Coordinates of C-alpha atoms in Angstrom, one line a residue:
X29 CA 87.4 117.9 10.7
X30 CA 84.8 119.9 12.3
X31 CA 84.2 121.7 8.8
X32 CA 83.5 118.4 7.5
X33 CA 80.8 117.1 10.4
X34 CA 79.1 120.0 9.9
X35 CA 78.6 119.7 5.8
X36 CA 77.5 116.1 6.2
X37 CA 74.9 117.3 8.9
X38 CA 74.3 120.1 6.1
X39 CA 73.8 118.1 3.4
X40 CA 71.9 115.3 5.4
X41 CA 69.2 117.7 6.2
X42 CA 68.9 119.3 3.0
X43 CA 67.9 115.9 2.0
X44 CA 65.0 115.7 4.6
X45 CA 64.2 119.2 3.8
X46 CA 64.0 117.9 0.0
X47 CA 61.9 114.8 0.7
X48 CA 59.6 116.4 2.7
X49 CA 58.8 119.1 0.5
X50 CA 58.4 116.7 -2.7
X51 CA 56.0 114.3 -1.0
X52 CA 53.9 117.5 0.8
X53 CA 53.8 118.6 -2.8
X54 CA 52.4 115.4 -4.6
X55 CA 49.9 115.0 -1.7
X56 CA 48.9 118.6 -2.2
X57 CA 48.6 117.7 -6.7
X58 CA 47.0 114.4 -6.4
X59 CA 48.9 112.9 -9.8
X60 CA 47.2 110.5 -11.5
X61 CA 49.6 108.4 -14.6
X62 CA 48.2 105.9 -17.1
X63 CA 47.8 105.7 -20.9
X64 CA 45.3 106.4 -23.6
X65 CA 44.2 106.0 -27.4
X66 CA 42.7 107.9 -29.5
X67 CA 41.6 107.4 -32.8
X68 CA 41.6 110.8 -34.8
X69 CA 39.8 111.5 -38.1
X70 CA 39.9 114.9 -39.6
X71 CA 38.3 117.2 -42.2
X72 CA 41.1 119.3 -44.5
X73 CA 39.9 122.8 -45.1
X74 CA 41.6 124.4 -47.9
X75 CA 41.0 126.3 -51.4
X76 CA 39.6 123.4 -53.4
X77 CA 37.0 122.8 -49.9
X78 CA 36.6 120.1 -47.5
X79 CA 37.7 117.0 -47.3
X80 CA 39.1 113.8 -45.7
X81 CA 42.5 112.4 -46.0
X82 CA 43.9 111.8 -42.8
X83 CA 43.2 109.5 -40.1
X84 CA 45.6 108.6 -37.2
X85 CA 45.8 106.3 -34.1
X86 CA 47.4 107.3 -31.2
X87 CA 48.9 105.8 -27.9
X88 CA 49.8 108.4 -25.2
X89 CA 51.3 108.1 -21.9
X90 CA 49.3 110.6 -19.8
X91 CA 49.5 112.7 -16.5
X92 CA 46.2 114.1 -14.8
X93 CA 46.7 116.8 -12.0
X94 CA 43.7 116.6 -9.8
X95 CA 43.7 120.0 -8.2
X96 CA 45.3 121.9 -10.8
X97 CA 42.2 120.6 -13.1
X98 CA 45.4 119.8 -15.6
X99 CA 46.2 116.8 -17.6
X100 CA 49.0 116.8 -20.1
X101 CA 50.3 114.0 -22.4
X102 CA 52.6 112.8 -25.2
X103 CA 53.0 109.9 -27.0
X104 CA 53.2 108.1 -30.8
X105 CA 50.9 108.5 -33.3
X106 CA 50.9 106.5 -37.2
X107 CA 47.7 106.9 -39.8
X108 CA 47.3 107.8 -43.3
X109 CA 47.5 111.2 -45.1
X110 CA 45.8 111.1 -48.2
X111 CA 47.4 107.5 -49.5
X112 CA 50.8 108.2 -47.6
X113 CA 51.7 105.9 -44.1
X114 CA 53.4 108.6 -42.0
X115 CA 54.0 108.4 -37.9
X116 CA 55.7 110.8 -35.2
X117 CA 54.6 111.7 -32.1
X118 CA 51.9 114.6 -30.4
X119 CA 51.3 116.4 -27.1
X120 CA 48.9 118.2 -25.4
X121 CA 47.6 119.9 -22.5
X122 CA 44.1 120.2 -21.1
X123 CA 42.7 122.3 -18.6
X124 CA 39.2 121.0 -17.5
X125 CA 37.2 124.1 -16.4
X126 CA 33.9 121.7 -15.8
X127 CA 33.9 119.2 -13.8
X128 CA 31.1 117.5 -11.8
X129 CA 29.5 114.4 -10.5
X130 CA 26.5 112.7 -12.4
X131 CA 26.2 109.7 -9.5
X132 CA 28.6 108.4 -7.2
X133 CA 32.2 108.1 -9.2
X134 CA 30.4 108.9 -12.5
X135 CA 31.7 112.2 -13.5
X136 CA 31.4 114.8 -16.2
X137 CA 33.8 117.1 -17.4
X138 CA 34.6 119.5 -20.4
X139 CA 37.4 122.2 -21.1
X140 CA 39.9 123.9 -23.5
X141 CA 43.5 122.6 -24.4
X142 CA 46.2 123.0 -26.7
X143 CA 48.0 119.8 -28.6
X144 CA 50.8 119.6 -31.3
X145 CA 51.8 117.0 -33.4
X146 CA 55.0 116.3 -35.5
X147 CA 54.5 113.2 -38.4
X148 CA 56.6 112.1 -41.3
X149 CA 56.4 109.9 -44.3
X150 CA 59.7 109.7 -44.3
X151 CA 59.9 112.5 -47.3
X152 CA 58.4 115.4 -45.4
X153 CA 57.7 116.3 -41.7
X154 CA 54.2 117.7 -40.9
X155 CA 53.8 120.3 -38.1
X156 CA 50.3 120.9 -36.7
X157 CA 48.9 122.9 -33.9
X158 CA 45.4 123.7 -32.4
X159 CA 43.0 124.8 -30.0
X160 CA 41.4 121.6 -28.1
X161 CA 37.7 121.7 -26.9
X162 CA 36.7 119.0 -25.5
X163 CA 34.2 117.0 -23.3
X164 CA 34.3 113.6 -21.1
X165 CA 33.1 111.3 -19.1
X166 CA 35.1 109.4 -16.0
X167 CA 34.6 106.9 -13.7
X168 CA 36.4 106.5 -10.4
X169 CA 36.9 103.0 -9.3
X170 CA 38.0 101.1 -5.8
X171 CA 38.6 104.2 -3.8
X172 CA 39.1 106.0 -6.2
X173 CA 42.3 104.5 -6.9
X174 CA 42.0 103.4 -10.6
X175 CA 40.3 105.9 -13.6
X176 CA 38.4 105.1 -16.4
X177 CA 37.3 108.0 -19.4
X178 CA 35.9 108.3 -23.0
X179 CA 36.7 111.8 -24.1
X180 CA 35.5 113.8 -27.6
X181 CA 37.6 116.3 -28.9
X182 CA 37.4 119.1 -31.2
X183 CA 40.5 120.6 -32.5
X184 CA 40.6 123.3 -35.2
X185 CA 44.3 123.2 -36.3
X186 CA 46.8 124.9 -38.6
X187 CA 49.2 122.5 -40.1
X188 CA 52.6 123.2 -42.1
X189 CA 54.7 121.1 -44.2
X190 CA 58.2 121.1 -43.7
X191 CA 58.9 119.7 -46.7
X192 CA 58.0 119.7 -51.0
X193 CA 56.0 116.9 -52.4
X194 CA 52.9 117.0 -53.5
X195 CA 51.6 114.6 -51.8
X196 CA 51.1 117.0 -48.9
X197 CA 49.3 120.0 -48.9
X198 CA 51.9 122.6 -48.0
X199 CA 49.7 124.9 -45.2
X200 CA 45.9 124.2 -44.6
X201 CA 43.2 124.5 -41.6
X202 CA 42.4 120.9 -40.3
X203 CA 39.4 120.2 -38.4
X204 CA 40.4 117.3 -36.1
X205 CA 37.7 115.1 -34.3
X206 CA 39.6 112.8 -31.5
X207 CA 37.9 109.9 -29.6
X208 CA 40.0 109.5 -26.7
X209 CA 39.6 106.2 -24.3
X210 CA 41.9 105.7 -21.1
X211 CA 42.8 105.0 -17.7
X212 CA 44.7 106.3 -14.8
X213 CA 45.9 105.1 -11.6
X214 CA 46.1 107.9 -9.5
X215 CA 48.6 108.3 -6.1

């Protein structure tokens, strides 16, 4: 009987030991969570030149970590590709190595990230991946609190069908332009 005080005392602190650490860690990342949506056109660069078949829209849940100058995200995406309809789902990650404050909680930032993307048309799947270079603006609202950003990307990207129909082009270079709008409540 003793054996079994003694592991719920155990266990009980554990817990505290466990609760403790996970809030001193959020505090110490300052997480912020909301959603954005981007609207993406692209250039395809490939052997017969450039041009412009694709154009997607995107909803992403998003997750900003304020001292680790981090945000990643992931979400749904649907647009055309050439005449096809196809829809799947991105992510990405973003690592702002500029930031700074214009006035008050008007703020600028800029950075590098990486983002994937995985879309059908119900034929063929589409893999693409690419470098993100981007640039924002934010504002902080009631204490800081509550985020609002417009955000321009440019993504260079090398994308693969998984798939054979000619619809798609099977490998190419993309040149992807998103315009990213959001907002994030941040704890």
């Amino acid at each position: 009987t003793d054996n079994g005080i003694l592991m719920k005392l155990f266990s009980k602190k554990t817990f505290i030991a466990a609760v403790v650490f996970i809030a001193a860690e959020v505090s110490a990342f300052s997480l912020g969570a909301g959603a954005q949506f981007n609207l993406t056109p692209s250039f395809l660069i490939n052997q017969d030149g450039a041009k412009n078949p694709k154009i997607d829209f995107s909803a992403i849940g998003t997750f900003k970590f304020d001292r680790l100058s981090a945000a990643i995200g992931a979400g749904l995406n649907a647009g055309f590709h050439n005449s096809s309809f196809t829809f799947g789902s991105s992510v990405f990650f973003d690592y702002w190595a500029i930031n700074f404050q214009i006035e008050n909680t008007l703020n600028f930032y800029s950075g590098v990230g990486a983002s994937a993307t995985l879309v059908t048309d119900i034929k063929n799947w589409k893999f693409e991946t690419g470098v993100r270079f981007f640039a924002g603006l934010n504002r902080l609202l009631i204490d800081n609190y509550i985020e609002i950003y417009v955000q321009q990307n440019i993504v260079p990207s090398y994308s693969m069908i998984l798939g054979n129909n000619a619809d798609f082009d099977s490998q190419s270079f993309r040149f992807n332009f998103p315009l990213e709008i959001g907002t994030r409540l941040h704890f």
